[in-house]
Coordinates of C-alpha atoms and ligand atoms in Angstrom, one line a residue:
X766 CA 61.0 98.9 63.6
X767 CA 62.0 96.3 66.1
X768 CA 58.8 94.3 66.4
X769 CA 60.6 91.0 67.4
X770 CA 63.4 92.3 69.6
X771 CA 64.5 89.7 72.3
X772 CA 62.4 86.9 70.7
X773 CA 63.9 83.6 69.5
X774 CA 62.1 82.1 66.5
X775 CA 62.4 78.6 64.9
X776 CA 61.3 78.4 61.2
X777 CA 61.2 75.0 59.7
X778 CA 62.0 74.4 56.0
X779 CA 63.6 77.9 55.8
X780 CA 66.4 77.1 53.3
X781 CA 64.4 78.8 50.6
X782 CA 61.0 80.2 49.6
X783 CA 58.5 81.4 52.1
X784 CA 60.5 80.1 55.1
X785 CA 63.6 82.0 54.0
X786 CA 61.6 85.2 53.5
X787 CA 60.1 84.8 57.0
X788 CA 63.6 84.3 58.5
X789 CA 64.9 87.4 56.8
X790 CA 61.9 89.5 57.9
X791 CA 62.2 88.2 61.5
X792 CA 65.9 89.1 61.6
X793 CA 65.2 92.6 60.2
X794 CA 62.7 93.0 63.1
X795 CA 65.4 92.0 65.6
X796 CA 64.6 88.4 66.4
X797 CA 67.2 85.7 66.9
X798 CA 66.6 83.2 64.2
X799 CA 66.8 79.4 64.0
X800 CA 66.4 78.0 60.5
X801 CA 66.0 74.3 59.7
X802 CA 66.0 72.3 56.5
X803 CA 66.8 68.8 55.4
X804 CA 70.3 69.8 54.3
X805 CA 72.3 72.8 55.3
X806 CA 74.4 73.6 52.2
X807 CA 76.7 76.6 51.3
X808 CA 73.7 78.7 50.2
X809 CA 72.0 78.3 53.5
X810 CA 75.2 79.0 55.4
X811 CA 75.6 82.2 53.3
X812 CA 72.1 83.1 54.3
X813 CA 72.9 82.6 58.0
X814 CA 75.9 85.0 57.5
X815 CA 73.5 87.5 55.9
X816 CA 71.2 87.3 58.9
X817 CA 74.1 87.7 61.3
X818 CA 75.1 90.8 59.3
X819 CA 71.8 92.3 60.5
X820 CA 73.1 92.2 64.0
X821 CA 71.1 89.2 65.3
X822 CA 72.0 85.7 66.4
X823 CA 71.2 83.1 63.7
X824 CA 71.9 79.4 63.2
X825 CA 70.9 76.7 60.8
X826 CA 70.3 73.1 61.8
X827 CA 69.9 70.1 59.5
X828 CA 66.7 68.5 60.8
X829 CA 63.9 66.5 59.3
X830 CA 60.7 68.1 60.7
X831 CA 58.8 64.9 59.8
X832 CA 60.9 62.9 62.3
X833 CA 59.8 63.0 65.9
X834 CA 63.3 62.3 67.4
X835 CA 64.9 64.9 65.1
X836 CA 62.3 67.6 66.2
X837 CA 63.0 66.9 69.9
X838 CA 66.8 66.9 69.4
X839 CA 66.4 70.2 67.5
X840 CA 64.5 71.9 70.3
X841 CA 66.9 70.6 73.0
X842 CA 69.8 72.1 70.9
X843 CA 68.0 75.4 70.4
X844 CA 67.3 75.8 74.1
X845 CA 71.0 75.0 74.9
X846 CA 72.2 77.5 72.2
X847 CA 69.6 80.3 72.5
X848 CA 68.1 79.9 76.0
X849 CA 64.4 80.2 75.0
X850 CA 61.9 79.8 72.2
X851 CA 59.2 82.4 71.6
X852 CA 58.0 81.7 68.1
X853 CA 57.6 78.4 66.1
X854 CA 56.8 78.6 62.5
X855 CA 55.8 75.2 61.1
X856 CA 56.6 76.0 57.5
X857 CA 58.2 72.8 56.0
X858 CA 56.0 71.4 53.3
X859 CA 55.9 69.4 50.1
X860 CA 53.5 68.4 47.3
X861 CA 53.0 65.0 45.7
X862 CA 50.0 65.8 43.6
X863 CA 47.8 63.2 41.8
X864 CA 44.2 62.3 41.3
X865 CA 42.8 59.9 44.0
X866 CA 42.4 57.1 41.5
X867 CA 46.2 57.2 40.9
X868 CA 47.5 58.4 44.3
X869 CA 49.8 55.9 45.9
X870 CA 49.9 55.2 49.6
X871 CA 53.5 56.5 49.6
X872 CA 52.3 59.9 48.1
X873 CA 49.7 60.1 50.8
X874 CA 51.9 59.2 53.7
X875 CA 54.8 61.4 52.7
X876 CA 52.7 64.5 52.4
X877 CA 50.8 63.9 55.6
X878 CA 54.1 63.2 57.5
X879 CA 56.1 66.2 56.1
X880 CA 53.2 68.7 56.1
X881 CA 51.2 67.7 59.2
X882 CA 53.0 65.3 61.5
X883 CA 56.0 67.7 61.4
X884 CA 53.9 70.3 63.1
X885 CA 52.8 67.8 65.8
X886 CA 56.5 66.9 66.3
X887 CA 57.7 70.5 66.7
X888 CA 54.7 71.6 68.8
X889 CA 55.1 68.6 71.1
X890 CA 58.8 69.5 71.5
X891 CA 58.4 73.2 72.1
X892 CA 55.3 73.1 74.4
X893 CA 57.1 72.4 77.6
X894 CA 59.5 75.3 76.9
X895 CA 56.7 77.7 76.1
X896 CA 54.6 76.6 79.0
X897 CA 57.5 77.3 81.4
X898 CA 58.0 80.7 79.8
X899 CA 54.2 81.3 80.0
X900 CA 54.3 82.7 76.5
X901 CA 54.8 81.7 72.9
X902 CA 53.4 82.1 69.4
X903 CA 52.9 79.1 67.1
X904 CA 52.2 79.6 63.4
X905 CA 51.2 76.8 61.1
X906 CA 51.6 77.3 57.4
X907 CA 48.4 76.0 55.9
X908 CA 47.0 76.8 52.5
X909 CA 43.8 78.1 50.9
X910 CA 43.3 74.6 49.6
X911 CA 43.1 73.4 53.2
X912 CA 39.9 75.4 53.4
X913 CA 38.5 75.0 49.9
X914 CA 39.9 71.6 48.8
X915 CA 41.5 71.1 45.4
X916 CA 41.1 68.3 42.8
X917 CA 44.4 66.5 42.4
X918 CA 45.7 67.5 45.8
X919 CA 43.6 65.4 48.3
X920 CA 46.8 64.6 50.3
X921 CA 48.0 68.1 50.4
X922 CA 44.6 69.7 51.1
X923 CA 44.0 67.2 53.9
X924 CA 47.4 68.0 55.4
X925 CA 46.7 71.7 55.3
X926 CA 43.2 71.4 56.7
X927 CA 44.9 69.4 59.5
X928 CA 47.3 72.3 60.1
X929 CA 44.3 74.6 60.7
X930 CA 42.6 72.1 63.1
X931 CA 45.8 71.6 64.9
X932 CA 46.4 75.4 65.4
X933 CA 42.8 75.9 66.6
X934 CA 43.1 73.0 69.1
X935 CA 46.4 74.2 70.5
X936 CA 44.9 77.7 70.8
X937 CA 42.2 76.2 73.0
X938 CA 44.4 73.8 74.9
X939 CA 47.3 76.2 75.7
X940 CA 45.7 79.6 75.7
X941 CA 45.5 79.6 79.5
X942 CA 49.3 79.1 79.5
X943 CA 49.9 82.2 77.5
X944 CA 50.5 80.3 74.2
X945 CA 48.9 81.5 71.0
X946 CA 48.5 79.4 67.8
X947 CA 47.3 80.6 64.4
X948 CA 47.4 79.4 60.8
X949 CA 48.3 81.3 57.7
X950 CA 46.6 80.1 54.5
X951 CA 48.6 81.4 51.5
X952 CA 47.1 81.3 48.1
X953 CA 49.3 81.2 45.0
X954 CA 52.8 82.3 46.0
X955 CA 55.7 82.5 43.6
X956 CA 58.3 80.0 44.9
X957 CA 60.1 76.9 43.7
X958 CA 57.0 74.9 44.8
X959 CA 54.7 76.7 42.3
X960 CA 57.5 77.2 39.8
X961 CA 57.1 73.4 39.1
X962 CA 53.6 74.2 37.6
X963 CA 53.2 74.8 33.9
X964 CA 52.8 78.4 32.5
X965 CA 49.2 77.6 31.6
X966 CA 48.3 76.5 35.1
X967 CA 50.0 79.6 36.5
X968 CA 48.0 81.9 34.2
X969 CA 44.7 80.1 35.2
X970 CA 45.5 80.8 38.8
X971 CA 46.3 84.4 38.2
X972 CA 43.0 85.3 36.5
X973 CA 41.1 83.9 39.6
X974 CA 43.0 86.3 41.9
X975 CA 41.2 89.7 42.5
X976 CA 44.6 91.4 43.0
X977 CA 45.7 89.9 39.6
X978 CA 49.1 88.7 40.7
X979 CA 50.7 85.8 42.4
X980 CA 51.8 86.5 46.0
X981 CA 55.5 86.9 47.0
X982 CA 57.2 85.1 49.9
X983 CA 57.4 88.6 51.5
X984 CA 53.6 89.0 51.4
X985 CA 53.4 85.9 53.6
X986 CA 56.4 86.9 55.8
X987 CA 54.7 90.2 56.7
X988 CA 51.7 88.3 58.1
X989 CA 54.0 85.8 59.8
X990 CA 55.7 88.8 61.5
X991 CA 52.4 90.2 62.7
X992 CA 51.5 86.8 64.2
X993 CA 54.9 86.4 65.8
X994 CA 54.9 89.9 67.3
X995 CA 53.0 91.4 70.3
X996 CA 50.9 93.3 67.8
X997 CA 48.8 90.1 67.6
X998 CA 48.7 89.5 71.4
X999 CA 44.9 88.9 71.4
X1000 CA 44.8 86.9 68.1
X1001 CA 44.7 83.1 68.6
X1002 CA 43.0 80.2 66.9
X1003 CA 42.7 82.1 63.6
X1004 CA 43.5 81.4 60.0
X1005 CA 44.7 84.4 58.0
X1006 CA 44.4 84.0 54.3
X1007 CA 47.2 85.6 52.3
X1008 CA 45.8 85.1 48.8
X1009 CA 45.1 88.4 47.1
X1010 CA 41.4 88.0 47.8
X1011 CA 41.1 84.7 46.0
X1012 CA 39.5 82.9 49.0
X1013 CA 37.0 84.7 51.2
Ligands
NAI2409 P1 59.6 75.4 48.9 O1 59.5 74.0 48.3 O2 60.2 76.5 48.1 O3 60.4 75.3 50.3 C1 60.1 74.3 51.2 C2 61.3 74.1 52.1 O4 61.0 73.1 53.0 C3 62.5 73.6 51.2 O5 63.7 74.3 51.6 C4 62.6 72.1 51.7 O6 63.9 71.5 51.6 C5 62.1 72.2 53.1 N1 61.6 70.8 53.6 C6 60.9 69.9 52.9 N2 60.7 68.8 53.7 C7 61.3 69.1 54.9 C8 61.4 68.4 56.1 N3 60.9 67.1 56.2 N4 62.0 68.9 57.1 C9 62.6 70.2 57.0 N5 62.5 70.9 55.9 C10 61.9 70.4 54.8 O7 58.1 75.7 49.4 P2 57.4 77.1 49.6 O8 56.6 77.5 48.5 O9 58.3 78.1 50.3 O10 56.3 76.7 50.8 C11 56.5 76.8 52.2 C12 55.3 76.4 52.9 O11 54.2 77.2 52.4 C13 54.9 75.0 52.7 O12 54.3 74.4 53.8 C14 53.8 75.1 51.6 O13 52.9 74.0 51.6 C15 53.1 76.4 52.0 N6 52.4 77.0 50.9 C16 53.0 77.4 49.8 C17 52.2 78.0 48.8 C18 52.8 78.4 47.5 O14 52.1 78.9 46.6 N7 54.2 78.4 47.3 C19 50.8 78.2 48.9 C20 50.3 77.7 50.2 C21 51.0 77.2 51.1

């Protein structure tokens, strides 16, 4: 299949985990792929070579998604290098968990800036490009806890609820310009982020999942491919849960 032929996609925080799986799947579907991360090391450079090996154009940029200037410079560079931007995946995200009684202002600010302000920064930067093209697909990586809430993750859950509200608002504001915006709400996905949890916590999660397994980054990448492609041309303002049936 070549679902994303002739499309240029930016995926933030794609050095590893879910973002990396999305970049790989997009390249397999024929997209030109821009990956960003805080640092571009040898592993990421090797990944870019792997993507190029699939016959597509690929490039990695060191860029802090939480920084407004960085995001705008990135988009300028991508337009200069690739000529257009069809898909933006706001994937960069972190956790700094803690109960409210103990949560510091720094923990709150960091998570809101990296998880939510980053999406504002990138959407703000790509909007003029997509409006000019009269097309574009924006995908915000939210989380099931952005819908359900989670004790010990007030900062993270609030940031992910924000990602859903942001996607819905952009869908309403820019739909007439041919731009779609959706959110993906992954459940428990096996990556470095969840690898930091104890075995006991991971087991507790798994028994709550009707499909009885943690998700893979590829499970999320498949849905991100659908939302980036023209298969979803009449889908906008939605949140698709990728959680093995955990949240309904
Ligand atoms: P991860 O920690 O494996 O990868 C995140 C990547 O983002 C890393 O490469 C990191 O360097 C990069 N990053 C962090 N801050 C950045 C910044 N300011 N600018 C640019 N890049 C930055 O995480 P994972 O699991 O792949 O998560 C990806 C997204 O999916 C995140 O938004 C996360 O909140 C979300 N998610 C993950 C779930 C899971 O179970 N793993 C569940 C629900 C949502």
